[in-house]
Coordinates of C-alpha atoms and ligand atoms in Angstrom, one line a residue:
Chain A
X1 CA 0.0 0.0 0.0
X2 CA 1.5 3.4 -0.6
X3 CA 1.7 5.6 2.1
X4 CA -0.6 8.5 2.3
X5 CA 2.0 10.6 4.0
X6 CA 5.8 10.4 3.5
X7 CA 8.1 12.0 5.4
X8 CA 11.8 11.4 4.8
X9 CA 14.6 12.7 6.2
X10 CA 13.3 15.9 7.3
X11 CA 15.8 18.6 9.5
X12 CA 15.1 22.3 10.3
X13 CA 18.0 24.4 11.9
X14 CA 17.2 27.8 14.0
X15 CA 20.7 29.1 13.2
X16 CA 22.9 27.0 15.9
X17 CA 19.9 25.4 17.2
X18 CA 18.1 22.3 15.7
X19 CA 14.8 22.9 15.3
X20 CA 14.3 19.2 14.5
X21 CA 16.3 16.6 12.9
X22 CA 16.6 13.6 10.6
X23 CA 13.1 12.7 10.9
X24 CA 11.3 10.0 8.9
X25 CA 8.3 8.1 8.9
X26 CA 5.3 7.2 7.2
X27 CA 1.8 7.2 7.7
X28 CA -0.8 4.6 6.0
X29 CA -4.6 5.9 4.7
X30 CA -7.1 5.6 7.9
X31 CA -3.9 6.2 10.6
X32 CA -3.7 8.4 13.1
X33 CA 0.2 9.6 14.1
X34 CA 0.5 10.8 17.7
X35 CA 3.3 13.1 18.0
X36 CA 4.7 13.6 21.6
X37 CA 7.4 16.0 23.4
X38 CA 7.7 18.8 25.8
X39 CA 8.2 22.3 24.6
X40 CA 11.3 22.8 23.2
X41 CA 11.4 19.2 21.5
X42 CA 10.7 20.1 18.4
X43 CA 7.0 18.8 17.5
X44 CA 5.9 21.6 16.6
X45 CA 8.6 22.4 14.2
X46 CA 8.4 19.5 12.8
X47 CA 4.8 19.9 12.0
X48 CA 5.0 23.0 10.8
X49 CA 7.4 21.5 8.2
X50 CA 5.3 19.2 7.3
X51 CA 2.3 21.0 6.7
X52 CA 3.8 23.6 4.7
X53 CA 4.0 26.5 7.1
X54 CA 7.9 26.3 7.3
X55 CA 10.3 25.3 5.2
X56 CA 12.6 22.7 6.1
X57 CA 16.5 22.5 5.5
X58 CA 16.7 19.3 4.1
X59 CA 14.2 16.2 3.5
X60 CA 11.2 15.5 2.1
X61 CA 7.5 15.3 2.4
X62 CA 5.4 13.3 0.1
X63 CA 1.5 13.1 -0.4
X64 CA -0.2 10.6 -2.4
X65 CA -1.9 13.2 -4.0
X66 CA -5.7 12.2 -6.2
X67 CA -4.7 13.6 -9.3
X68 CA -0.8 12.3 -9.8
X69 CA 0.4 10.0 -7.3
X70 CA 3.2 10.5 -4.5
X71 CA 4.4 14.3 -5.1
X72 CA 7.4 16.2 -2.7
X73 CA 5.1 18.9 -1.7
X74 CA 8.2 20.5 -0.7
X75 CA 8.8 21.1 -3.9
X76 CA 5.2 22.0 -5.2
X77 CA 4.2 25.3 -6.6
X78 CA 2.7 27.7 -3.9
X79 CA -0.3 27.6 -5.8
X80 CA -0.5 24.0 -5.3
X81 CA 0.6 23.6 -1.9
X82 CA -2.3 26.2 -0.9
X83 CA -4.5 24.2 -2.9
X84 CA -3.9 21.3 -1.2
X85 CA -4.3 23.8 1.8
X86 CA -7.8 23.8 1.3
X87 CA -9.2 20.5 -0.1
X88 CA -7.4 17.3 1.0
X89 CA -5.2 18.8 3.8
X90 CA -6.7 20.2 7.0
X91 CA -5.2 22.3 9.8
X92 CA -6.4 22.8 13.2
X93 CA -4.5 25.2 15.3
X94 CA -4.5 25.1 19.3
X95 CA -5.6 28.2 19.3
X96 CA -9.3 28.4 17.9
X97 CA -8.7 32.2 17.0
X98 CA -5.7 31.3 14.9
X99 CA -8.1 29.4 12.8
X100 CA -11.7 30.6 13.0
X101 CA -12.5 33.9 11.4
X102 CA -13.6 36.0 14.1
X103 CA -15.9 38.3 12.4
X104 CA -17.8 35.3 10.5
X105 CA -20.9 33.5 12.0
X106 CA -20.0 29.9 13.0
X107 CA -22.0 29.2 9.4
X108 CA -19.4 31.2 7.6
X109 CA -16.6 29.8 9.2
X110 CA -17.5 26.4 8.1
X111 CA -19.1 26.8 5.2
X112 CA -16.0 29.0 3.7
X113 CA -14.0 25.8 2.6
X114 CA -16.8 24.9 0.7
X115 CA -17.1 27.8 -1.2
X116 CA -13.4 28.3 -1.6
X117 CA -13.8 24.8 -3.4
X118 CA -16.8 26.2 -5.5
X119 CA -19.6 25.8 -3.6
X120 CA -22.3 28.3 -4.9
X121 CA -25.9 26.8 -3.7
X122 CA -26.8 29.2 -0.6
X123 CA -29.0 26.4 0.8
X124 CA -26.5 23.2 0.2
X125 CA -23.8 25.2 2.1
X126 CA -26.3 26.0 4.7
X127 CA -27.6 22.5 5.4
X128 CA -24.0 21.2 5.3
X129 CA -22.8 23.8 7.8
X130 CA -26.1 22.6 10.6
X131 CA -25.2 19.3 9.5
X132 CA -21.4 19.9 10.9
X133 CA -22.6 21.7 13.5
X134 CA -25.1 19.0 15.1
X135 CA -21.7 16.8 14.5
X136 CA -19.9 18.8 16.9
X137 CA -22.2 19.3 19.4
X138 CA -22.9 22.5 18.4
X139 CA -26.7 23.8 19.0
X140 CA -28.5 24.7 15.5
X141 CA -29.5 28.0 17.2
X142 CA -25.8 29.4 16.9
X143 CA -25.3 29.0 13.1
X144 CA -25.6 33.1 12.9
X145 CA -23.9 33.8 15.9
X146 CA -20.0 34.3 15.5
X147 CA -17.6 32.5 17.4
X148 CA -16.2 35.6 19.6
X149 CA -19.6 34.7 21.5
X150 CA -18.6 31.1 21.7
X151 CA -16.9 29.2 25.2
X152 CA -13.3 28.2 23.9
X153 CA -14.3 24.7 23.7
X154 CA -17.5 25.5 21.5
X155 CA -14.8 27.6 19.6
X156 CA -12.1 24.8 19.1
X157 CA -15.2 21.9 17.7
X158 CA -16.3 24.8 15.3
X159 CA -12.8 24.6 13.9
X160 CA -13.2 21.0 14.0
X161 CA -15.9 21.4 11.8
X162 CA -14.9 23.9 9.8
X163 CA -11.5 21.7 9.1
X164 CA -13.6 18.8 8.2
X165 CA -16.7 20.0 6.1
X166 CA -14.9 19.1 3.0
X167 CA -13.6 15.7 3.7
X168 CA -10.0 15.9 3.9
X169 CA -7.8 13.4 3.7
X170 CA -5.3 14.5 6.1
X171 CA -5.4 16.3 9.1
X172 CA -2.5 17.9 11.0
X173 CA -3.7 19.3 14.9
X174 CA -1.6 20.9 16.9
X175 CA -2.1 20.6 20.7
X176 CA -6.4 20.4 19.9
X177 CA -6.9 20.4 23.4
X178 CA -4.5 22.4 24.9
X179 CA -5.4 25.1 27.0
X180 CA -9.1 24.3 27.5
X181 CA -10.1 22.6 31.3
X182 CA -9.7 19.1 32.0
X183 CA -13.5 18.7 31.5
X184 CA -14.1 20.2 28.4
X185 CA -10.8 18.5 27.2
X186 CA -12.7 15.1 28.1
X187 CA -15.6 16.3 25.8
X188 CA -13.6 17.4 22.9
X189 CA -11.3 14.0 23.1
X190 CA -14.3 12.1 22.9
X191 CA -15.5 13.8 20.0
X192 CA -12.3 13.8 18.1
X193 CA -12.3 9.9 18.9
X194 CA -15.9 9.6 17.1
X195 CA -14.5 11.6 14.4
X196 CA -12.0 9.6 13.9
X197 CA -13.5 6.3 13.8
X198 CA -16.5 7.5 11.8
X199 CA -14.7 9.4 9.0
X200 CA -11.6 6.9 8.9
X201 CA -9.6 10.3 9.0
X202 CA -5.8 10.0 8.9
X203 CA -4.3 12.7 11.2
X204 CA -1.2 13.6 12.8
X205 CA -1.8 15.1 16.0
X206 CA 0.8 16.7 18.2
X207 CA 0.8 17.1 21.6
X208 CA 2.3 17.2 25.3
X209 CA -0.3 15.4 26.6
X210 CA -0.6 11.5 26.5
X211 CA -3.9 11.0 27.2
X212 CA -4.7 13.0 23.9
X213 CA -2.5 10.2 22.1
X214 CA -3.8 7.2 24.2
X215 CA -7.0 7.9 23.0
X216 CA -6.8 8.8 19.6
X217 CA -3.2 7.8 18.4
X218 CA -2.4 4.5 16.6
X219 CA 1.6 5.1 16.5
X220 CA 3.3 7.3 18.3
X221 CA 6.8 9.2 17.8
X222 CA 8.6 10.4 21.1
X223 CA 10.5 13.9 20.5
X224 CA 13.3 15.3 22.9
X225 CA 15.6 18.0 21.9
X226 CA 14.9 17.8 18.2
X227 CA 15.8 13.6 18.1
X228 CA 12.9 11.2 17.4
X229 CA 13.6 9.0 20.4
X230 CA 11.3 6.2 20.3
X231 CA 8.6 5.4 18.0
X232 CA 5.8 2.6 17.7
X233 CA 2.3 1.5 18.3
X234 CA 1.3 3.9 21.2
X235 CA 0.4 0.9 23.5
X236 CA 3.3 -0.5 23.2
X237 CA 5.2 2.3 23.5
X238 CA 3.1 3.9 26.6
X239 CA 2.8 0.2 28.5
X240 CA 6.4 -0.5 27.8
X241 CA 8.3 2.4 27.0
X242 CA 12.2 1.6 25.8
X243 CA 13.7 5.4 25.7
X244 CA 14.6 6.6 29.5
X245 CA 13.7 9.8 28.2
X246 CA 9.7 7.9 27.3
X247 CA 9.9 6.0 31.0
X248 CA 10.2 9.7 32.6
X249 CA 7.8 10.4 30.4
X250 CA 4.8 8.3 31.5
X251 CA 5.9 7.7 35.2
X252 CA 5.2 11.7 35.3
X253 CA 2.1 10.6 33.9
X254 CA 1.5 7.7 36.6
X255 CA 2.4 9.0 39.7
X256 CA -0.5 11.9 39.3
Chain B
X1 CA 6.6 72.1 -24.5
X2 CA 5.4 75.6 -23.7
X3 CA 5.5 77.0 -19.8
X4 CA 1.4 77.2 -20.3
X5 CA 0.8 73.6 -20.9
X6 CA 3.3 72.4 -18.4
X7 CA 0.4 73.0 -16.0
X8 CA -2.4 72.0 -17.7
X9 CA -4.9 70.3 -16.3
X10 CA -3.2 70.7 -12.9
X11 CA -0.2 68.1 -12.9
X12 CA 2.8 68.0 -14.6
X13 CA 3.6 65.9 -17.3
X14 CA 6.1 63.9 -16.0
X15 CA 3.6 62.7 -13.2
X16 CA 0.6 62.4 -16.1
X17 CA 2.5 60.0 -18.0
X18 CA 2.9 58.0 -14.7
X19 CA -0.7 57.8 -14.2
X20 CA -1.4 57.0 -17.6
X21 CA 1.2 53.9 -17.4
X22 CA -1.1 53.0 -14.3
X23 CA -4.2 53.3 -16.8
X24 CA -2.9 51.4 -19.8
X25 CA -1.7 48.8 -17.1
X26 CA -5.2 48.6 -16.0
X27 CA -6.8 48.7 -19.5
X28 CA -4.8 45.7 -20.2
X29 CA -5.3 43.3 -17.2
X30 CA -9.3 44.5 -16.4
X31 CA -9.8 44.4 -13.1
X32 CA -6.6 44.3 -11.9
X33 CA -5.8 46.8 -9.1
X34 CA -2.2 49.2 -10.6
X35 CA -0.5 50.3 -7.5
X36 CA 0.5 54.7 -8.7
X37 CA 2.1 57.0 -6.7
X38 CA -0.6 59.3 -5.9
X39 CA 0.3 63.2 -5.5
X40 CA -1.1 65.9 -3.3
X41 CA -4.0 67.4 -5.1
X42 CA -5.7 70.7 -3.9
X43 CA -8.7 69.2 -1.9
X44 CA -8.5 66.4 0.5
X45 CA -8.5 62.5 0.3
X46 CA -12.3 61.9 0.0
X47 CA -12.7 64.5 -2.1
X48 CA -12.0 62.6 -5.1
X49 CA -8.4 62.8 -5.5
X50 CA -8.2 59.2 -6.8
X51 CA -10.8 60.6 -10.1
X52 CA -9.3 64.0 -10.1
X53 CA -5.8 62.4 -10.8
X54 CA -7.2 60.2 -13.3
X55 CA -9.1 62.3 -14.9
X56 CA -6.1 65.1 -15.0
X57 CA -4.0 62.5 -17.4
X58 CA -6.7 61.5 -19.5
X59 CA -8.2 64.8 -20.4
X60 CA -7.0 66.4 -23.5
X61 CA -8.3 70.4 -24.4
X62 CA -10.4 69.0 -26.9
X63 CA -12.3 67.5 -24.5
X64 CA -15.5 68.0 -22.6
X65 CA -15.9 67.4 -19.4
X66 CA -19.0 66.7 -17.0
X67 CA -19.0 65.5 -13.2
X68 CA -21.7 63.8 -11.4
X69 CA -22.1 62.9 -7.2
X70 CA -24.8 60.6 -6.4
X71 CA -25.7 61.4 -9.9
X72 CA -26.4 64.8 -9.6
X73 CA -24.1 68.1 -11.0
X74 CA -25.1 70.6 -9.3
X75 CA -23.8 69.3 -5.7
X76 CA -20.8 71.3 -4.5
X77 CA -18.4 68.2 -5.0
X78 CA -19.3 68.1 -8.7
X79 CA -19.2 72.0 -8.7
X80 CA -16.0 72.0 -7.6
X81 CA -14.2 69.7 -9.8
X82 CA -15.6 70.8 -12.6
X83 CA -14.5 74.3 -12.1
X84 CA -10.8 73.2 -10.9
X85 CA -10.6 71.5 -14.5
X86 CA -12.0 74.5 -16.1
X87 CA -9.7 76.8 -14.6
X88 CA -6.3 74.4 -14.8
X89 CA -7.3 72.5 -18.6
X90 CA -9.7 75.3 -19.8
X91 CA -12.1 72.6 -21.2
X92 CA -15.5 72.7 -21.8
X93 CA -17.7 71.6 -19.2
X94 CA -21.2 70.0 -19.3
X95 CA -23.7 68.4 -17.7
X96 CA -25.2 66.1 -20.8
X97 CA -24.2 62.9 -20.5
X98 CA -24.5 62.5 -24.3
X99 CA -22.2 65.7 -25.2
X100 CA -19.5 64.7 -22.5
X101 CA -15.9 63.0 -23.9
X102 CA -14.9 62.3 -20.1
X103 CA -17.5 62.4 -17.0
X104 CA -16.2 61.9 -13.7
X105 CA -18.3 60.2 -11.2
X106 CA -19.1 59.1 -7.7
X107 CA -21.7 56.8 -6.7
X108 CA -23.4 56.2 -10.0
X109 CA -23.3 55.5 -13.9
X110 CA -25.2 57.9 -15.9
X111 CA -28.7 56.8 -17.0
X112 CA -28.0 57.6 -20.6
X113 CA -26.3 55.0 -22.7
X114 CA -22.8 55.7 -22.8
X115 CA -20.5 55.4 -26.1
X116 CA -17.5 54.3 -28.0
X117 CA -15.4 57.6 -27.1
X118 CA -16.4 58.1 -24.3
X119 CA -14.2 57.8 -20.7
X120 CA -16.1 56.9 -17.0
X121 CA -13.6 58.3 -14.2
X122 CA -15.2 56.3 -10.9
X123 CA -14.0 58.0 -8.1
X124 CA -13.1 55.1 -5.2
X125 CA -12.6 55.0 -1.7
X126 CA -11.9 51.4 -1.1
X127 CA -10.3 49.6 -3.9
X128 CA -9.8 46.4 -2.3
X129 CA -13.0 44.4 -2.2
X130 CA -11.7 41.4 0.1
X131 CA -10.9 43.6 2.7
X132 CA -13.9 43.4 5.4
X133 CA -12.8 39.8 5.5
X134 CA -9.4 39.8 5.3
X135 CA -7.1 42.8 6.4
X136 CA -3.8 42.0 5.4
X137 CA -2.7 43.4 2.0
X138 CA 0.0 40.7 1.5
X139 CA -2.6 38.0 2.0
X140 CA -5.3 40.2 -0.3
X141 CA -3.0 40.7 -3.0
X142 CA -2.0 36.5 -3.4
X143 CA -5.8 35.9 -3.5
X144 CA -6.3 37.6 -5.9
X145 CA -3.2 36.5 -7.8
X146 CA -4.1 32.6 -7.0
X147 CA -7.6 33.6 -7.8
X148 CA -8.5 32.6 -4.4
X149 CA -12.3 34.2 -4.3
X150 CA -14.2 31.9 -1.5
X151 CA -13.9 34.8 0.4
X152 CA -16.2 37.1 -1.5
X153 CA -18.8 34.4 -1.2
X154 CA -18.6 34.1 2.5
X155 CA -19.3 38.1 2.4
X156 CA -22.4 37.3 0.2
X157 CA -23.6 34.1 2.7
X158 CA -23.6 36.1 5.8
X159 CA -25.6 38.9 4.3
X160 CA -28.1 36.1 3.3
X161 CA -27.8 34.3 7.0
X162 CA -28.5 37.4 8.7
X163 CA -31.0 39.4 6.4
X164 CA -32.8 36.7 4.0
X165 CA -31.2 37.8 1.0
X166 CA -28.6 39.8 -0.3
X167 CA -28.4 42.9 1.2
X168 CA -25.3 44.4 0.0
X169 CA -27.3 47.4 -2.1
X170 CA -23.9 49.5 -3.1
X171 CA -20.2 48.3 -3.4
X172 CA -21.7 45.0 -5.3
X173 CA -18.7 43.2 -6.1
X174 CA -18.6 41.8 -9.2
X175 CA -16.1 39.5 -11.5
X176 CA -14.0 40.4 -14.7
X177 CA -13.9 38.6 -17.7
X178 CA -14.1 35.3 -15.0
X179 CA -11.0 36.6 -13.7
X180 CA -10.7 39.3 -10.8
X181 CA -13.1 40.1 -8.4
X182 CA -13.5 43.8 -8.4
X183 CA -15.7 46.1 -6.2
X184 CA -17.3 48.6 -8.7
X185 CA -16.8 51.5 -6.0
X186 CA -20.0 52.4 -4.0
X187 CA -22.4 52.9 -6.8
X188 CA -25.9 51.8 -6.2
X189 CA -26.1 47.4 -7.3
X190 CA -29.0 48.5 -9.9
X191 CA -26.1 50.3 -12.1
X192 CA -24.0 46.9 -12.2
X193 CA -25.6 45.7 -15.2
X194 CA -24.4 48.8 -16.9
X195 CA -20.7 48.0 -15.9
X196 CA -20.8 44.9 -18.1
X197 CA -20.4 44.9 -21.9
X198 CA -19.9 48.6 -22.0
X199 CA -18.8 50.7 -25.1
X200 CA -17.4 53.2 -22.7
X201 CA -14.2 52.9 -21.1
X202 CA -14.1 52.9 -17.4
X203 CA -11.5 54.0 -15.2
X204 CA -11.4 53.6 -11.3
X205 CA -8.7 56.2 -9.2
X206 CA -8.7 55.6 -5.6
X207 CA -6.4 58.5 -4.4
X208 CA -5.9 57.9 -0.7
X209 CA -5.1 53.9 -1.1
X210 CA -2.9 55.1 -4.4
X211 CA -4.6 52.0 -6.8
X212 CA -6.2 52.8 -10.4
X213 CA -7.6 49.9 -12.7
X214 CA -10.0 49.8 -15.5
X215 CA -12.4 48.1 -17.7
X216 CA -11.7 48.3 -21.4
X217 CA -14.6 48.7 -24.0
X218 CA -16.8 45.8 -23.9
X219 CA -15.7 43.8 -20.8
X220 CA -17.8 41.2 -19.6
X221 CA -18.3 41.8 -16.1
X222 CA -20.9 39.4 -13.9
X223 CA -21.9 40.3 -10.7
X224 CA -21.5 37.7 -7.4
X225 CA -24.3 35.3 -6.3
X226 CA -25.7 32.2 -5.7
X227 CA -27.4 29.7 -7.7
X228 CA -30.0 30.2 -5.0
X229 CA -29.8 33.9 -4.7
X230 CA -29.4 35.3 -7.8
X231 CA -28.3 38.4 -8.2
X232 CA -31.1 41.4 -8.8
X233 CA -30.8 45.0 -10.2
X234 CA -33.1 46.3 -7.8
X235 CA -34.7 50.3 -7.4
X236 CA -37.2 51.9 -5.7
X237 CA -40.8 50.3 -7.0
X238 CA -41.8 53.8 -8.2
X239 CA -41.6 56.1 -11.7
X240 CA -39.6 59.3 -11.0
X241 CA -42.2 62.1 -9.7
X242 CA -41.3 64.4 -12.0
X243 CA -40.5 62.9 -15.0
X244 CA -42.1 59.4 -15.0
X245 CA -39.2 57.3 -16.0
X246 CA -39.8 53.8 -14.5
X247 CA -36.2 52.7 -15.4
X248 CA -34.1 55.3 -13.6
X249 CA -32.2 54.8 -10.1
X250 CA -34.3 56.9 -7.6
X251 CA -33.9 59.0 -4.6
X252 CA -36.0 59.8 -1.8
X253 CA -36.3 63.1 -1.2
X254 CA -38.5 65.0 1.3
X255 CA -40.1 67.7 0.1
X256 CA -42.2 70.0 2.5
X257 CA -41.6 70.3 6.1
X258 CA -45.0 67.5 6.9
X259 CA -42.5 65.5 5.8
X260 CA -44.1 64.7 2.5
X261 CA -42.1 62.4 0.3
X262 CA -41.2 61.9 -3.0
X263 CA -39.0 59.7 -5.5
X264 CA -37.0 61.2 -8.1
X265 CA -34.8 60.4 -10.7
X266 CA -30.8 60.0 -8.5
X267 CA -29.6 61.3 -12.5
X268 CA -30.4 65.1 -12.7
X269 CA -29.8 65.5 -15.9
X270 CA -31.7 62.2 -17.0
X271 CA -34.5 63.7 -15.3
X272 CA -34.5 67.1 -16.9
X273 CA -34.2 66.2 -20.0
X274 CA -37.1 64.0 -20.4
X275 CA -38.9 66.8 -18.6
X276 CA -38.0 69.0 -21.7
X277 CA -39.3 66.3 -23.4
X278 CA -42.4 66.9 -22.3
X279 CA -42.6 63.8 -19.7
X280 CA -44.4 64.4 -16.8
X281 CA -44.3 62.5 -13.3
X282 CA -47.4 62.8 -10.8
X283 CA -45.7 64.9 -8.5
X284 CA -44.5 67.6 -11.1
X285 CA -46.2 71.0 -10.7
Ligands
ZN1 ZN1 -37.0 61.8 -13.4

């Protein structure tokens, strides 16, 4: 089977300081990739690289693309890469604002992808947008309402749903749940989980937290100082962790 | 060139050909918004500065020359133009829409069909049609380069969400040629239909934000909607009350201190010269 994402080889330098390094792994149609580290380690970098929003010093990172086949969108046109951007590749920030337009009604916000596709039926955008709404747990009453009058959780499923109205194929988060409180975190994991399963979505989903990877992740990579130091299937990997930097990792986790 | 024609029509030469660069720019890519270095003109930003410059280096002293706001030419704005180009170019003025070689306007196309020969100057506040959704000129400008137009739609779907239909009535953004999405400056939506397949050539000056562009003879320009919400001309349901017209843009306009009412034709000169043609409306003495 060919991958769905490739990434091979990929470093990015901060002058002196590694930003990340020699990185490599791929991810199959249908998986979800669990990226964990504490700040500093270099997840973040690394998924900014791979989603396009930096540029990386060396490697590559290839999509099976529809149209052609495996392509080094590293390479790609901008036109293409922002493309991609906005029909098979998704984004969702940690912070909601950074990806929610503020001054457009929760029905805007999601139904923009669709018309940045082509969409022009008022009504079809409409129902898809309550349709993603009720998905999220979102009450139909707040399709006119814009987000700025929304709880941040509320705010962070409406980018969920914005992210996903047009069926992409991959799905990059960064830190989804991070700064919202434990309960709402509990509520938006179990979501994301349903989501998951139901749509067969293939995401790469960074975090500090492994709870957020427990639940959602299939493989998991571990990131210290820029190094992937462990990577596998995240039970295996969380139940009997190899890497002393992954045993400090989870006995943090344990002895709460 | 003589010391008297160094200063006609207000700017110097050197500066004219800039702006005419700028216009042929324009004329060639339709739609597309030509960054120009905008000089100080003798009124303020607002004042039509944009049109005043445009209309400076495409004026010849052959020409003549009317000037309309909100249709009308007898509004101090209008006045004042007008005059500054009869003083600095010496050309003739008018207020026929048929007689004119160049009109300058804000707010509205003349109700009279316009013709091969002739020039539109738009005068334009805000050039940049994306903006209300997206404030950053560097993102604006690789929209419209990637033709990346969702945008304008999600304008269009909140007006429908929160008023039942498309309420945008002036600034009714509208493609060129299926290419750039342009915002036709604030005239009134009814006047957008006149925009498209137009013998005249049109030429947009926004002074303050120092962008020109420009619709060649005959463009094809469509205005925004959806397949659901089609887009509609739309007026006042009443003929003119003085001259009868049923196809002209109207205004409301009070007219005794009860607070009696009436609508009238928004072109002046439309108006009165179908009153010299003998066309009466029910509210004309
Ligand atoms: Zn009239």
């Amino acid at each position: 089977m060919t991958p769905l994402l490739s990434v091979q080889g990929v470093a990015k330098r901060y002058g002196a300081q590694i930003g990340c390094t020699d990185v490599s792994f791929d991810l199959y149609p249908g998986e979800v990739m669990g990226i964990v580290g504490e700040s500093g380690s270099g997840k973040s970098t690394l998924l900014n690289c791979m989603a396009g929003h930096l540029s990386p010093d060396a490697g590559r990172v290839i999509f099976d693309t529809r149209a052609e086949g495996p392509r080094d969108t590293l390479t790609m046109s901008e036109p293409e890469r922002r493309m991609l951007g906005r029909t098979d590749w998704a984004f969702v920030h940690q912070h909601a604002r950074d990806g929610l337009r503020m001054g457009v009604s929760a029905g805007g916000n999601v139904g923009e992808r669709l018309m940045a596709v082509g969409a022009r039926h008022y009504g079809d955008i409409r129902h898809k947008a309550l349709d993603w709404l009720d998905r999220v747990e979102i009450d139909a009453g707040r399709v006119d309402d814009r987000p700025t009058t929304f709880s941040g959780g509320m705010q962070q499923r409406l980018q969920i749903a914005r992210n996903l109205v047009t069926g992409p194929r991959l799905v990059f988060m960064d830190e989804p749940t991070g700064g919202l409180d434990v309960s709402v975190q509990a509520r938006l994991l179990d979501l994301l989980r349903g989501l998951v399963r139901d749509m067969g979505l293939s995401a790469i989903i960074v975090t500090h937290d492994l709870a957020v990877v427990r639940l959602l992740a299939d493989r998991l990579m571990v990131m210290k100082s820029g190094h992937v130091v462990e990577a596998g299937l995240t039970d295996q990997v969380l139940d009997d962790p190899q890497h002393a930097y992954t045993q400090l990792l989870v006995s943090s986790v344990l002895q709460v | 060139m003589t010391g008297d024609s160094y200063n006609f029509a207000y700017l110097d030469e050197q500066t004219k050909r800039m702006i005419r660069r700028a216009i042929l720019k324009g004329l060639a890519v339709p739609g597309y918004q030509v960054p120009f270095a905008s000089r100080e003109m003798p009124m303020p930003y607002g004042w039509g500065t944009g049109g005043v410059q445009v209309s400076a280096a495409v004026l010849t002293p052959e020409d003549r020359f009317k000037v309309i706001d909100q249709g009308a030419d007898d509004t101090t704005n209008a006045v004042s133009i007008r005059s500054f180009f009869q003083r600095t170019a010496g050309v003739e003025t008018t207020t026929a829409t048929e007689e004119a070689t160049v009109i300058q306007t804000r707010h509205r196309i003349p109700e009279a069909p316009l013709g091969e020969g002739q020039i539109l100057v738009y005068q334009v506040p805000i050039p940049e049609p994306l903006r209300f959704l997206e404030p950053r000129e560097s993102e604006t400008r690789k929209m419209h380069s990637l033709e990346e137009y969702g945008l304008m739609h999600v304008k269009l779907y909140e007006d429908i969400s929160r008023h039942g239909h498309i309420a945008t009535s002036y600034a009714y953004p509208v493609k060129v040629e299926a290419r750039y999405v342009m915002d036709p400056s604030p005239i009134p939506k009814f006047d957008n239909p006149k925009l498209n397949d137009c013998p005249a050539i049109q030429l947009f000056g926004a002074g303050r934000e120092q962008r020109i562009y420009a619709l060649p003879p005959y463009t094809r320009v469509t205005s925004l909607d959806f397949e659901d919400h089609p887009f509609e001309a739309t007026k006042a349901d009443h003929p003119c009350g003085l001259c009868g017209a049923g196809d002209s843009y109207l205004d409301e306009v009070i007219v005794d201190d009860a607070g009696g009412r009436m609508f009238v034709c928004s072109d002046t000169d439309y108006c009165e010269s179908r009153q010299r043609q003998s066309h009466r409306g029910k509210d004309a003495a």
